[in-house]
Amino acid sequence: ASSGIGAATATLFAQLGARLALTGRNEVNLKKVGEKCEKASGTKPLLLVGDLTVDADTKRIFQGAVDGYQGQLDILINNAGIIALGGIQKATLEQYDKIMNTNVRTMFHMTQLAVPYLIKTRGNVVNVSSINGLRAFAGVLTYSLSKHAIDAFTQCVALDLADKKVRVNCVNPGVTHTELHKRAGLNEKEYEAYLKRARFTHALGRYAEPEEVADCIAFLASDQASFITGASIPVDGGRHALCPSSLSREEGGVSAMAQNTD
């Protein structure tokens, strides 16, 4: 929750009156998000710094969250994620392990810990996936594999927990204005060009802001979505509905779709 979609979601939930337990690896950024949430709600959130790829940290973070709220857990937002560039000829097993451990294994572990508490409250889970979980893209193999896994995980766990009245859904953002791609190695100029191409690769002609994804997460977590489970909701400006032929009228449209992901 220390940046990007996670930070925007934390802030929105604070505005809606939620009692929050937030985690992230960057303590400085997490404290900034915590201060923003406290200002929005008047209530100080629990801040639990750690690395979810470390099992001991995950257990400590989760236990700290439930202990901080007397064992009550209503909503779990799984948002930890990284991206790495490279197709089958460039991706390595080390990259594969790092991506899958961060994007999928952490989600599996945290959800498994949360399930007994969510059953008690008939709570719900919202996972953050990507348009890469719904469509294939060249050049980001391990990332796309992880997002397809998240979508499958969402559906399977939704069925596992349906008889317990615990809902499980995910959001699938398109290009979103965060630091994710720069952390993966894009420089400022490359990232600006990537954002500019979003007007060709998204039907609505632009990229998303993190707050727009947070709005969908809040909806899925709310009682307004009481009959929705096992769903993957695109928050992608219509990108999932496009195909190469519909992009070819714009110079560079097809190559942008093939070489750049969200």
PDB file of C-alpha atoms in Angstrom:
ATOM      1  CA  ALA A   1       0.000   0.000   0.000  1.00  0.00           C
ATOM      2  CA  SER A   2       3.026   2.292  -0.144  1.00  0.00           C
ATOM      3  CA  SER A   3       2.567   3.476  -3.744  1.00  0.00           C
ATOM      4  CA  GLY A   4       0.433   3.400  -6.882  1.00  0.00           C
ATOM      5  CA  ILE A   5      -2.863   1.536  -6.866  1.00  0.00           C
ATOM      6  CA  GLY A   6      -2.310   0.326  -3.307  1.00  0.00           C
ATOM      7  CA  ALA A   7      -1.824   3.840  -1.963  1.00  0.00           C
ATOM      8  CA  ALA A   8      -4.838   5.164  -3.861  1.00  0.00           C
ATOM      9  CA  THR A   9      -6.976   2.303  -2.559  1.00  0.00           C
ATOM     10  CA  ALA A  10      -5.857   2.870   1.026  1.00  0.00           C
ATOM     11  CA  THR A  11      -6.716   6.560   0.788  1.00  0.00           C
ATOM     12  CA  LEU A  12     -10.152   5.859  -0.677  1.00  0.00           C
ATOM     13  CA  PHE A  13     -10.970   3.249   1.945  1.00  0.00           C
ATOM     14  CA  ALA A  14      -9.924   5.719   4.651  1.00  0.00           C
ATOM     15  CA  GLN A  15     -12.291   8.301   3.176  1.00  0.00           C
ATOM     16  CA  LEU A  16     -15.044   5.674   3.294  1.00  0.00           C
ATOM     17  CA  GLY A  17     -14.431   5.082   6.995  1.00  0.00           C
ATOM     18  CA  ALA A  18     -12.592   1.754   6.900  1.00  0.00           C
ATOM     19  CA  ARG A  19     -10.228   0.732   9.673  1.00  0.00           C
ATOM     20  CA  LEU A  20      -7.016  -0.053   7.836  1.00  0.00           C
ATOM     21  CA  ALA A  21      -3.994  -2.294   8.222  1.00  0.00           C
ATOM     22  CA  LEU A  22      -1.464  -1.380   5.533  1.00  0.00           C
ATOM     23  CA  THR A  23       1.731  -3.109   4.529  1.00  0.00           C
ATOM     24  CA  GLY A  24       4.627  -2.336   2.224  1.00  0.00           C
ATOM     25  CA  ARG A  25       8.393  -2.721   1.983  1.00  0.00           C
ATOM     26  CA  ASN A  26       9.196   0.993   1.837  1.00  0.00           C
ATOM     27  CA  GLU A  27       8.731   2.342   5.357  1.00  0.00           C
ATOM     28  CA  VAL A  28       9.092   5.995   4.356  1.00  0.00           C
ATOM     29  CA  ASN A  29       6.437   5.776   1.647  1.00  0.00           C
ATOM     30  CA  LEU A  30       4.155   3.669   3.825  1.00  0.00           C
ATOM     31  CA  LYS A  31       4.260   6.310   6.564  1.00  0.00           C
ATOM     32  CA  LYS A  32       3.332   8.991   4.029  1.00  0.00           C
ATOM     33  CA  VAL A  33       0.332   6.955   2.903  1.00  0.00           C
ATOM     34  CA  GLY A  34      -0.605   6.338   6.533  1.00  0.00           C
ATOM     35  CA  GLU A  35      -0.535  10.069   7.267  1.00  0.00           C
ATOM     36  CA  LYS A  36      -2.748  10.745   4.260  1.00  0.00           C
ATOM     37  CA  CYS A  37      -5.218   8.097   5.414  1.00  0.00           C
ATOM     38  CA  GLU A  38      -5.263   9.489   8.945  1.00  0.00           C
ATOM     39  CA  LYS A  39      -5.956  12.965   7.592  1.00  0.00           C
ATOM     40  CA  ALA A  40      -8.830  11.602   5.487  1.00  0.00           C
ATOM     41  CA  SER A  41     -10.511   9.590   8.233  1.00  0.00           C
ATOM     42  CA  GLY A  42      -9.264  10.918  11.553  1.00  0.00           C
ATOM     43  CA  THR A  43      -8.167   7.384  12.448  1.00  0.00           C
ATOM     44  CA  LYS A  44      -4.563   6.216  12.366  1.00  0.00           C
ATOM     45  CA  PRO A  45      -4.108   3.017  10.334  1.00  0.00           C
ATOM     46  CA  LEU A  46      -1.930   0.132  11.395  1.00  0.00           C
ATOM     47  CA  LEU A  47       1.350   0.256   9.450  1.00  0.00           C
ATOM     48  CA  LEU A  48       3.139  -3.070   9.097  1.00  0.00           C
ATOM     49  CA  VAL A  49       6.451  -2.913   7.233  1.00  0.00           C
ATOM     50  CA  GLY A  50       7.805  -6.081   5.687  1.00  0.00           C
ATOM     51  CA  ASP A  51       8.483  -8.184   2.620  1.00  0.00           C
ATOM     52  CA  LEU A  52       5.616 -10.502   1.685  1.00  0.00           C
ATOM     53  CA  THR A  53       7.994 -12.786  -0.222  1.00  0.00           C
ATOM     54  CA  VAL A  54       9.448 -13.737   3.178  1.00  0.00           C
ATOM     55  CA  ASP A  55       7.085 -16.203   4.851  1.00  0.00           C
ATOM     56  CA  ALA A  56       7.950 -15.071   8.369  1.00  0.00           C
ATOM     57  CA  ASP A  57       7.181 -11.462   7.423  1.00  0.00           C
ATOM     58  CA  THR A  58       3.840 -12.439   5.912  1.00  0.00           C
ATOM     59  CA  LYS A  59       2.812 -14.279   9.068  1.00  0.00           C
ATOM     60  CA  ARG A  60       3.965 -11.406  11.275  1.00  0.00           C
ATOM     61  CA  ILE A  61       2.180  -8.807   9.160  1.00  0.00           C
ATOM     62  CA  PHE A  62      -1.049 -10.761   9.031  1.00  0.00           C
ATOM     63  CA  GLN A  63      -1.054 -11.528  12.745  1.00  0.00           C
ATOM     64  CA  GLY A  64      -0.335  -7.891  13.531  1.00  0.00           C
ATOM     65  CA  ALA A  65      -3.304  -6.835  11.438  1.00  0.00           C
ATOM     66  CA  VAL A  66      -5.839  -9.198  13.004  1.00  0.00           C
ATOM     67  CA  ASP A  67      -4.526  -8.635  16.526  1.00  0.00           C
ATOM     68  CA  GLY A  68      -4.761  -4.884  15.987  1.00  0.00           C
ATOM     69  CA  TYR A  69      -8.481  -5.183  15.289  1.00  0.00           C
ATOM     70  CA  GLN A  70      -9.379  -7.864  17.832  1.00  0.00           C
ATOM     71  CA  GLY A  71      -9.440 -10.660  15.291  1.00  0.00           C
ATOM     72  CA  GLN A  72     -11.865  -8.989  12.887  1.00  0.00           C
ATOM     73  CA  LEU A  73     -11.132  -9.002   9.163  1.00  0.00           C
ATOM     74  CA  ASP A  74     -13.774  -7.981   6.635  1.00  0.00           C
ATOM     75  CA  ILE A  75     -11.825  -7.251   3.450  1.00  0.00           C
ATOM     76  CA  LEU A  76      -8.480  -8.430   2.071  1.00  0.00           C
ATOM     77  CA  ILE A  77      -6.916  -6.485  -0.802  1.00  0.00           C
ATOM     78  CA  ASN A  78      -4.041  -8.382  -2.452  1.00  0.00           C
ATOM     79  CA  ASN A  79      -2.020  -5.818  -4.364  1.00  0.00           C
ATOM     80  CA  ALA A  80       1.665  -6.802  -4.091  1.00  0.00           C
ATOM     81  CA  GLY A  81       3.207  -6.968  -7.543  1.00  0.00           C
ATOM     82  CA  ILE A  82       6.214  -6.289  -9.745  1.00  0.00           C
ATOM     83  CA  ILE A  83       6.843  -6.418 -13.487  1.00  0.00           C
ATOM     84  CA  ALA A  84       9.831  -7.631 -15.515  1.00  0.00           C
ATOM     85  CA  LEU A  85      10.486  -7.288 -19.229  1.00  0.00           C
ATOM     86  CA  GLY A  86      11.451 -10.092 -21.602  1.00  0.00           C
ATOM     87  CA  GLY A  87       9.907 -12.790 -23.768  1.00  0.00           C
ATOM     88  CA  ILE A  88      10.805 -16.480 -23.934  1.00  0.00           C
ATOM     89  CA  GLN A  89      14.248 -15.753 -25.434  1.00  0.00           C
ATOM     90  CA  LYS A  90      15.276 -13.280 -22.725  1.00  0.00           C
ATOM     91  CA  ALA A  91      13.369 -14.253 -19.586  1.00  0.00           C
ATOM     92  CA  THR A  92      15.308 -16.343 -17.088  1.00  0.00           C
ATOM     93  CA  LEU A  93      14.308 -18.891 -14.484  1.00  0.00           C
ATOM     94  CA  GLU A  94      15.480 -16.429 -11.839  1.00  0.00           C
ATOM     95  CA  GLN A  95      13.107 -13.816 -13.255  1.00  0.00           C
ATOM     96  CA  TYR A  96      10.298 -16.364 -13.373  1.00  0.00           C
ATOM     97  CA  ASP A  97      10.814 -17.310  -9.722  1.00  0.00           C
ATOM     98  CA  LYS A  98      10.970 -13.680  -8.584  1.00  0.00           C
ATOM     99  CA  ILE A  99       7.815 -12.680 -10.464  1.00  0.00           C
ATOM    100  CA  MET A 100       5.787 -15.714  -9.423  1.00  0.00           C
ATOM    101  CA  ASN A 101       6.937 -15.503  -5.804  1.00  0.00           C
ATOM    102  CA  THR A 102       6.020 -11.820  -5.579  1.00  0.00           C
ATOM    103  CA  ASN A 103       2.845 -11.707  -7.643  1.00  0.00           C
ATOM    104  CA  VAL A 104       1.283 -15.112  -6.973  1.00  0.00           C
ATOM    105  CA  ARG A 105       2.823 -16.890  -3.983  1.00  0.00           C
ATOM    106  CA  THR A 106       2.350 -13.901  -1.677  1.00  0.00           C
ATOM    107  CA  MET A 107      -1.317 -13.738  -2.677  1.00  0.00           C
ATOM    108  CA  PHE A 108      -1.783 -17.454  -2.065  1.00  0.00           C
ATOM    109  CA  HIS A 109      -0.138 -17.236   1.361  1.00  0.00           C
ATOM    110  CA  MET A 110      -1.950 -14.104   2.548  1.00  0.00           C
ATOM    111  CA  THR A 111      -5.330 -15.384   1.373  1.00  0.00           C
ATOM    112  CA  GLN A 112      -4.788 -18.728   3.056  1.00  0.00           C
ATOM    113  CA  LEU A 113      -4.055 -16.969   6.345  1.00  0.00           C
ATOM    114  CA  ALA A 114      -7.092 -14.713   5.963  1.00  0.00           C
ATOM    115  CA  VAL A 115      -9.720 -17.305   5.057  1.00  0.00           C
ATOM    116  CA  PRO A 116     -10.684 -18.438   8.599  1.00  0.00           C
ATOM    117  CA  TYR A 117     -11.276 -14.818   9.612  1.00  0.00           C
ATOM    118  CA  LEU A 118     -13.163 -13.935   6.425  1.00  0.00           C
ATOM    119  CA  ILE A 119     -15.465 -16.919   6.906  1.00  0.00           C
ATOM    120  CA  LYS A 120     -16.421 -15.575  10.339  1.00  0.00           C
ATOM    121  CA  THR A 121     -17.333 -12.144   8.969  1.00  0.00           C
ATOM    122  CA  ARG A 122     -18.555 -13.298   5.545  1.00  0.00           C
ATOM    123  CA  GLY A 123     -16.002 -10.907   4.181  1.00  0.00           C
ATOM    124  CA  ASN A 124     -14.423 -10.733   0.753  1.00  0.00           C
ATOM    125  CA  VAL A 125     -11.173 -10.603  -1.193  1.00  0.00           C
ATOM    126  CA  VAL A 126     -10.193  -8.306  -4.053  1.00  0.00           C
ATOM    127  CA  ASN A 127      -7.049  -9.220  -5.991  1.00  0.00           C
ATOM    128  CA  VAL A 128      -5.207  -6.819  -8.272  1.00  0.00           C
ATOM    129  CA  SER A 129      -4.429  -8.494 -11.590  1.00  0.00           C
ATOM    130  CA  SER A 130      -3.928  -6.822 -14.992  1.00  0.00           C
ATOM    131  CA  ILE A 131      -5.242  -6.750 -18.531  1.00  0.00           C
ATOM    132  CA  ASN A 132      -2.292  -9.123 -19.026  1.00  0.00           C
ATOM    133  CA  GLY A 133      -4.385 -11.700 -17.200  1.00  0.00           C
ATOM    134  CA  LEU A 134      -7.070 -11.456 -19.880  1.00  0.00           C
ATOM    135  CA  ARG A 135      -5.017 -10.935 -23.043  1.00  0.00           C
ATOM    136  CA  ALA A 136      -1.660 -12.170 -24.339  1.00  0.00           C
ATOM    137  CA  PHE A 137       1.177  -9.706 -24.911  1.00  0.00           C
ATOM    138  CA  ALA A 138       4.672 -10.265 -26.287  1.00  0.00           C
ATOM    139  CA  GLY A 139       7.733  -9.185 -24.360  1.00  0.00           C
ATOM    140  CA  VAL A 140       6.514  -9.660 -20.773  1.00  0.00           C
ATOM    141  CA  LEU A 141       6.163 -13.410 -20.469  1.00  0.00           C
ATOM    142  CA  THR A 142       6.708 -13.970 -16.752  1.00  0.00           C
ATOM    143  CA  TYR A 143       4.538 -11.017 -15.750  1.00  0.00           C
ATOM    144  CA  SER A 144       1.706 -12.161 -18.013  1.00  0.00           C
ATOM    145  CA  LEU A 145       1.945 -15.708 -16.659  1.00  0.00           C
ATOM    146  CA  SER A 146       1.628 -14.366 -13.123  1.00  0.00           C
ATOM    147  CA  LYS A 147      -1.449 -12.328 -13.979  1.00  0.00           C
ATOM    148  CA  HIS A 148      -3.147 -15.259 -15.709  1.00  0.00           C
ATOM    149  CA  ALA A 149      -2.422 -17.227 -12.543  1.00  0.00           C
ATOM    150  CA  ILE A 150      -4.056 -14.522 -10.417  1.00  0.00           C
ATOM    151  CA  ASP A 151      -7.222 -14.649 -12.511  1.00  0.00           C
ATOM    152  CA  ALA A 152      -7.352 -18.446 -12.192  1.00  0.00           C
ATOM    153  CA  PHE A 153      -6.635 -18.205  -8.464  1.00  0.00           C
ATOM    154  CA  THR A 154      -9.493 -15.723  -8.092  1.00  0.00           C
ATOM    155  CA  GLN A 155     -11.993 -18.006  -9.794  1.00  0.00           C
ATOM    156  CA  CYS A 156     -10.890 -21.144  -7.956  1.00  0.00           C
ATOM    157  CA  VAL A 157     -10.937 -19.553  -4.510  1.00  0.00           C
ATOM    158  CA  ALA A 158     -14.290 -17.922  -5.268  1.00  0.00           C
ATOM    159  CA  LEU A 159     -15.724 -21.394  -5.869  1.00  0.00           C
ATOM    160  CA  ASP A 160     -13.938 -22.840  -2.831  1.00  0.00           C
ATOM    161  CA  LEU A 161     -15.486 -20.219  -0.555  1.00  0.00           C
ATOM    162  CA  ALA A 162     -18.868 -19.653  -2.182  1.00  0.00           C
ATOM    163  CA  ASP A 163     -20.698 -21.910   0.263  1.00  0.00           C
ATOM    164  CA  LYS A 164     -19.111 -19.896   3.094  1.00  0.00           C
ATOM    165  CA  LYS A 165     -20.532 -16.687   1.547  1.00  0.00           C
ATOM    166  CA  VAL A 166     -17.049 -15.239   1.055  1.00  0.00           C
ATOM    167  CA  ARG A 167     -16.725 -13.420  -2.266  1.00  0.00           C
ATOM    168  CA  VAL A 168     -13.459 -13.285  -4.253  1.00  0.00           C
ATOM    169  CA  ASN A 169     -12.936 -11.024  -7.265  1.00  0.00           C
ATOM    170  CA  CYS A 170     -10.149  -9.253  -9.105  1.00  0.00           C
ATOM    171  CA  VAL A 171      -9.596  -6.065 -11.062  1.00  0.00           C
ATOM    172  CA  ASN A 172      -7.638  -6.021 -14.320  1.00  0.00           C
ATOM    173  CA  PRO A 173      -6.164  -2.562 -14.933  1.00  0.00           C
ATOM    174  CA  GLY A 174      -4.810  -1.408 -18.248  1.00  0.00           C
ATOM    175  CA  VAL A 175      -1.992   1.122 -18.425  1.00  0.00           C
ATOM    176  CA  THR A 176      -2.100   2.992 -15.125  1.00  0.00           C
ATOM    177  CA  HIS A 177      -0.024   6.012 -14.145  1.00  0.00           C
ATOM    178  CA  THR A 178       2.243   4.514 -11.445  1.00  0.00           C
ATOM    179  CA  GLU A 179       5.947   3.900 -10.896  1.00  0.00           C
ATOM    180  CA  LEU A 180       5.675   0.188 -11.772  1.00  0.00           C
ATOM    181  CA  HIS A 181       7.293   0.313 -15.199  1.00  0.00           C
ATOM    182  CA  LYS A 182      10.062   2.673 -14.151  1.00  0.00           C
ATOM    183  CA  ARG A 183      10.981   0.260 -11.387  1.00  0.00           C
ATOM    184  CA  ALA A 184      11.183  -2.412 -14.101  1.00  0.00           C
ATOM    185  CA  GLY A 185      13.816  -0.408 -15.971  1.00  0.00           C
ATOM    186  CA  LEU A 186      12.096   2.169 -18.192  1.00  0.00           C
ATOM    187  CA  ASN A 187      13.718   5.589 -18.019  1.00  0.00           C
ATOM    188  CA  GLU A 188      11.661   8.786 -17.866  1.00  0.00           C
ATOM    189  CA  LYS A 189      11.692   9.322 -21.634  1.00  0.00           C
ATOM    190  CA  GLU A 190      10.683   5.721 -22.365  1.00  0.00           C
ATOM    191  CA  TYR A 191       7.921   5.857 -19.775  1.00  0.00           C
ATOM    192  CA  GLU A 192       6.500   9.097 -21.172  1.00  0.00           C
ATOM    193  CA  ALA A 193       6.447   7.520 -24.646  1.00  0.00           C
ATOM    194  CA  TYR A 194       4.720   4.466 -23.184  1.00  0.00           C
ATOM    195  CA  LEU A 195       2.013   6.608 -21.597  1.00  0.00           C
ATOM    196  CA  LYS A 196       1.593   8.555 -24.830  1.00  0.00           C
ATOM    197  CA  ARG A 197       0.955   5.331 -26.755  1.00  0.00           C
ATOM    198  CA  ALA A 198      -1.921   4.551 -24.402  1.00  0.00           C
ATOM    199  CA  ARG A 199      -4.146   6.813 -26.517  1.00  0.00           C
ATOM    200  CA  PHE A 200      -3.782   4.274 -29.334  1.00  0.00           C
ATOM    201  CA  THR A 201      -3.909   1.090 -27.257  1.00  0.00           C
ATOM    202  CA  HIS A 202      -6.975   2.013 -25.159  1.00  0.00           C
ATOM    203  CA  ALA A 203     -10.391   2.600 -26.685  1.00  0.00           C
ATOM    204  CA  LEU A 204     -11.000   5.635 -24.466  1.00  0.00           C
ATOM    205  CA  GLY A 205      -7.770   7.165 -25.739  1.00  0.00           C
ATOM    206  CA  ARG A 206      -5.872   7.539 -22.460  1.00  0.00           C
ATOM    207  CA  TYR A 207      -4.326   5.703 -19.503  1.00  0.00           C
ATOM    208  CA  ALA A 208      -5.888   5.311 -16.057  1.00  0.00           C
ATOM    209  CA  GLU A 209      -5.092   7.073 -12.831  1.00  0.00           C
ATOM    210  CA  PRO A 210      -4.681   4.847  -9.744  1.00  0.00           C
ATOM    211  CA  GLU A 211      -7.788   6.378  -8.187  1.00  0.00           C
ATOM    212  CA  GLU A 212      -9.929   4.986 -11.008  1.00  0.00           C
ATOM    213  CA  VAL A 213      -8.752   1.465 -10.245  1.00  0.00           C
ATOM    214  CA  ALA A 214      -9.294   2.082  -6.528  1.00  0.00           C
ATOM    215  CA  ASP A 215     -12.921   3.014  -7.245  1.00  0.00           C
ATOM    216  CA  CYS A 216     -13.536  -0.403  -8.785  1.00  0.00           C
ATOM    217  CA  ILE A 217     -11.785  -2.170  -5.908  1.00  0.00           C
ATOM    218  CA  ALA A 218     -13.999  -0.330  -3.426  1.00  0.00           C
ATOM    219  CA  PHE A 219     -17.106  -1.302  -5.385  1.00  0.00           C
ATOM    220  CA  LEU A 220     -16.170  -4.991  -5.447  1.00  0.00           C
ATOM    221  CA  ALA A 221     -15.416  -4.903  -1.721  1.00  0.00           C
ATOM    222  CA  SER A 222     -18.757  -3.269  -0.915  1.00  0.00           C
ATOM    223  CA  ASP A 223     -22.231  -4.700  -0.391  1.00  0.00           C
ATOM    224  CA  GLN A 224     -23.184  -3.170  -3.744  1.00  0.00           C
ATOM    225  CA  ALA A 225     -21.304  -6.109  -5.303  1.00  0.00           C
ATOM    226  CA  SER A 226     -23.023  -8.684  -3.082  1.00  0.00           C
ATOM    227  CA  PHE A 227     -23.870 -10.997  -6.007  1.00  0.00           C
ATOM    228  CA  ILE A 228     -20.503 -10.777  -7.762  1.00  0.00           C
ATOM    229  CA  THR A 229     -17.849 -13.422  -7.159  1.00  0.00           C
ATOM    230  CA  GLY A 230     -15.180 -15.073  -9.291  1.00  0.00           C
ATOM    231  CA  ALA A 231     -15.146 -12.047 -11.600  1.00  0.00           C
ATOM    232  CA  SER A 232     -12.235 -10.402 -13.393  1.00  0.00           C
ATOM    233  CA  ILE A 233     -13.239  -6.789 -14.025  1.00  0.00           C
ATOM    234  CA  PRO A 234     -11.290  -4.873 -16.703  1.00  0.00           C
ATOM    235  CA  VAL A 235     -10.467  -1.310 -15.663  1.00  0.00           C
ATOM    236  CA  ASP A 236      -8.676  -0.651 -18.905  1.00  0.00           C
ATOM    237  CA  GLY A 237     -10.464   1.950 -20.988  1.00  0.00           C
ATOM    238  CA  GLY A 238     -11.708  -0.761 -23.331  1.00  0.00           C
ATOM    239  CA  ARG A 239      -8.277  -2.187 -24.123  1.00  0.00           C
ATOM    240  CA  HIS A 240      -9.457  -5.778 -23.659  1.00  0.00           C
ATOM    241  CA  ALA A 241     -12.034  -5.235 -26.429  1.00  0.00           C
ATOM    242  CA  LEU A 242      -9.510  -4.028 -29.006  1.00  0.00           C
ATOM    243  CA  CYS A 243      -7.729  -6.199 -31.553  1.00  0.00           C
ATOM    244  CA  PRO A 244      -4.799  -5.409 -33.879  1.00  0.00           C
ATOM    245  CA  SER A 245      -7.063  -4.580 -36.820  1.00  0.00           C
ATOM    246  CA  SER A 246      -8.804  -1.886 -34.804  1.00  0.00           C
ATOM    247  CA  LEU A 247      -5.431  -0.335 -33.943  1.00  0.00           C
ATOM    248  CA  SER A 248      -3.832  -0.498 -37.383  1.00  0.00           C
ATOM    249  CA  ARG A 249      -5.350   2.797 -38.502  1.00  0.00           C
ATOM    250  CA  GLU A 250      -2.974   4.527 -36.080  1.00  0.00           C
ATOM    251  CA  GLU A 251       0.705   4.438 -36.975  1.00  0.00           C
ATOM    252  CA  GLY A 252       2.522   2.260 -34.490  1.00  0.00           C
ATOM    253  CA  GLY A 253      -0.690   1.040 -32.889  1.00  0.00           C
ATOM    254  CA  VAL A 254      -0.131  -2.653 -33.456  1.00  0.00           C
ATOM    255  CA  SER A 255       3.498  -2.621 -32.371  1.00  0.00           C
ATOM    256  CA  ALA A 256       2.605  -0.655 -29.254  1.00  0.00           C
ATOM    257  CA  MET A 257       0.068  -3.271 -28.285  1.00  0.00           C
ATOM    258  CA  ALA A 258       2.487  -6.099 -28.954  1.00  0.00           C
ATOM    259  CA  GLN A 259       5.491  -4.681 -27.164  1.00  0.00           C
ATOM    260  CA  ASN A 260       4.082  -2.839 -24.174  1.00  0.00           C
ATOM    261  CA  THR A 261       1.918  -4.020 -21.324  1.00  0.00           C
ATOM    262  CA  ASP A 262       0.315  -2.801 -18.179  1.00  0.00           C
TER     263      ASP A 262
END
